[in-house]
């Protein structure tokens, strides 16, 4: 018989969320400006769904074209603050990649 247990995510400090969420939204805006395949209102779409920071991080990671390994790490990270930080870093890297590709 297998045992199953539910993992509980660790909430983030609200002040940390207050720094990371705007950073992620800014990266989404930049991403939509650099890559025409993303809708121009990408940041606005996500700004309407900020009630749950963990779900916000998960949703951003699922929509943005990130590697499977990156997406896997996001869903494996139980700490919401750490998850937001990781998504912010992944978006920064994607923006940097697209910026270099345009030059």
CSV table of C-alpha atoms in Angstrom, one decimal:
chain,number,residue,atom,x,y,z
A,1,UNK,CA,0.0,0.0,0.0
A,2,UNK,CA,1.4,3.4,-1.0
A,3,UNK,CA,1.3,6.4,1.3
A,4,UNK,CA,0.4,9.8,-0.1
A,5,UNK,CA,0.9,13.0,1.8
A,6,UNK,CA,-0.1,16.5,0.8
A,7,UNK,CA,2.8,19.0,0.7
A,8,UNK,CA,2.0,22.4,2.1
A,9,UNK,CA,3.6,25.5,0.5
A,10,UNK,CA,5.4,28.0,2.7
A,11,UNK,CA,3.8,31.5,2.5
A,12,UNK,CA,6.1,34.4,1.5
A,13,UNK,CA,6.7,37.5,3.5
A,14,UNK,CA,4.3,40.1,2.1
A,15,UNK,CA,7.1,42.7,1.7
A,16,UNK,CA,9.0,40.2,-0.4
A,17,UNK,CA,5.9,39.6,-2.5
A,18,UNK,CA,5.5,43.4,-2.9
A,19,UNK,CA,9.0,43.6,-4.4
A,20,UNK,CA,8.9,40.4,-6.6
A,21,UNK,CA,5.5,40.7,-8.2
A,22,UNK,CA,6.1,44.2,-9.7
A,23,UNK,CA,9.5,42.9,-10.9
A,24,UNK,CA,7.9,40.0,-12.6
A,25,UNK,CA,5.1,42.2,-14.1
A,26,UNK,CA,7.8,44.5,-15.5
A,27,UNK,CA,9.7,41.6,-17.0
A,28,UNK,CA,6.4,40.4,-18.6
A,29,UNK,CA,5.9,43.8,-20.1
A,30,UNK,CA,9.4,43.9,-21.5
A,31,UNK,CA,9.0,40.3,-22.8
A,32,UNK,CA,5.9,41.2,-24.7
A,33,UNK,CA,7.7,44.2,-26.3
A,34,UNK,CA,10.7,42.0,-27.3
A,35,UNK,CA,8.7,39.0,-28.6
A,36,UNK,CA,5.7,39.7,-30.8
A,37,UNK,CA,4.4,36.2,-30.2
A,38,UNK,CA,3.3,37.3,-26.7
A,39,UNK,CA,0.3,39.5,-26.4
A,40,UNK,CA,1.1,43.2,-25.7
A,41,UNK,CA,-1.3,43.1,-22.7
A,42,UNK,CA,0.6,40.2,-21.0
A,43,UNK,CA,1.5,42.1,-17.9
A,44,UNK,CA,-2.1,43.4,-17.6
A,45,UNK,CA,-3.5,39.9,-17.8
A,46,UNK,CA,-1.3,38.8,-15.0
A,47,UNK,CA,-1.9,41.9,-12.9
A,48,UNK,CA,-5.6,40.9,-12.6
A,49,UNK,CA,-4.6,37.6,-11.0
A,50,UNK,CA,-2.5,38.6,-8.0
A,51,UNK,CA,-4.7,37.2,-5.2
A,52,UNK,CA,-2.5,34.1,-4.6
A,53,UNK,CA,1.3,34.8,-5.1
A,54,UNK,CA,2.1,31.0,-5.4
A,55,UNK,CA,-0.5,30.5,-8.1
A,56,UNK,CA,0.7,33.7,-9.8
A,57,UNK,CA,4.3,32.3,-10.0
A,58,UNK,CA,3.0,28.9,-11.2
A,59,UNK,CA,0.8,30.5,-13.9
A,60,UNK,CA,3.6,32.8,-15.2
A,61,UNK,CA,6.0,29.9,-15.4
A,62,UNK,CA,3.4,27.9,-17.3
A,63,UNK,CA,2.6,30.6,-19.9
A,64,UNK,CA,6.1,31.9,-20.6
A,65,UNK,CA,8.3,29.8,-22.9
A,66,UNK,CA,10.8,28.5,-20.3
A,67,UNK,CA,12.6,25.2,-20.4
A,68,UNK,CA,10.9,22.1,-19.0
A,69,UNK,CA,13.6,21.9,-16.3
A,70,UNK,CA,12.8,25.5,-15.2
A,71,UNK,CA,9.0,24.8,-15.1
A,72,UNK,CA,9.7,21.6,-13.1
A,73,UNK,CA,11.8,23.5,-10.6
A,74,UNK,CA,9.0,26.1,-10.1
A,75,UNK,CA,6.4,23.5,-9.3
A,76,UNK,CA,8.7,21.6,-7.0
A,77,UNK,CA,9.6,24.7,-4.9
A,78,UNK,CA,7.3,24.9,-1.9
A,79,UNK,CA,8.3,28.3,-0.6
A,80,UNK,CA,6.3,30.9,-2.3
A,81,UNK,CA,9.0,33.6,-1.9
A,82,UNK,CA,11.6,31.3,-3.4
A,83,UNK,CA,9.3,30.4,-6.2
A,84,UNK,CA,8.6,34.0,-7.0
A,85,UNK,CA,12.4,34.7,-6.8
A,86,UNK,CA,13.1,31.9,-9.2
A,87,UNK,CA,10.4,32.9,-11.7
A,88,UNK,CA,11.7,36.5,-11.6
A,89,UNK,CA,15.3,35.3,-12.3
A,90,UNK,CA,14.1,33.0,-15.1
A,91,UNK,CA,12.2,36.0,-16.7
A,92,UNK,CA,15.3,38.2,-16.3
A,93,UNK,CA,17.3,35.6,-18.2
A,94,UNK,CA,14.7,35.3,-20.9
A,95,UNK,CA,14.6,39.1,-21.4
A,96,UNK,CA,18.4,39.2,-21.5
A,97,UNK,CA,18.4,36.4,-24.1
A,98,UNK,CA,15.9,38.2,-26.3
A,99,UNK,CA,17.7,41.5,-25.9
A,100,UNK,CA,21.0,39.9,-27.1
A,101,UNK,CA,19.1,38.2,-30.0
A,102,UNK,CA,17.8,41.5,-31.2
A,103,UNK,CA,21.3,43.1,-31.5
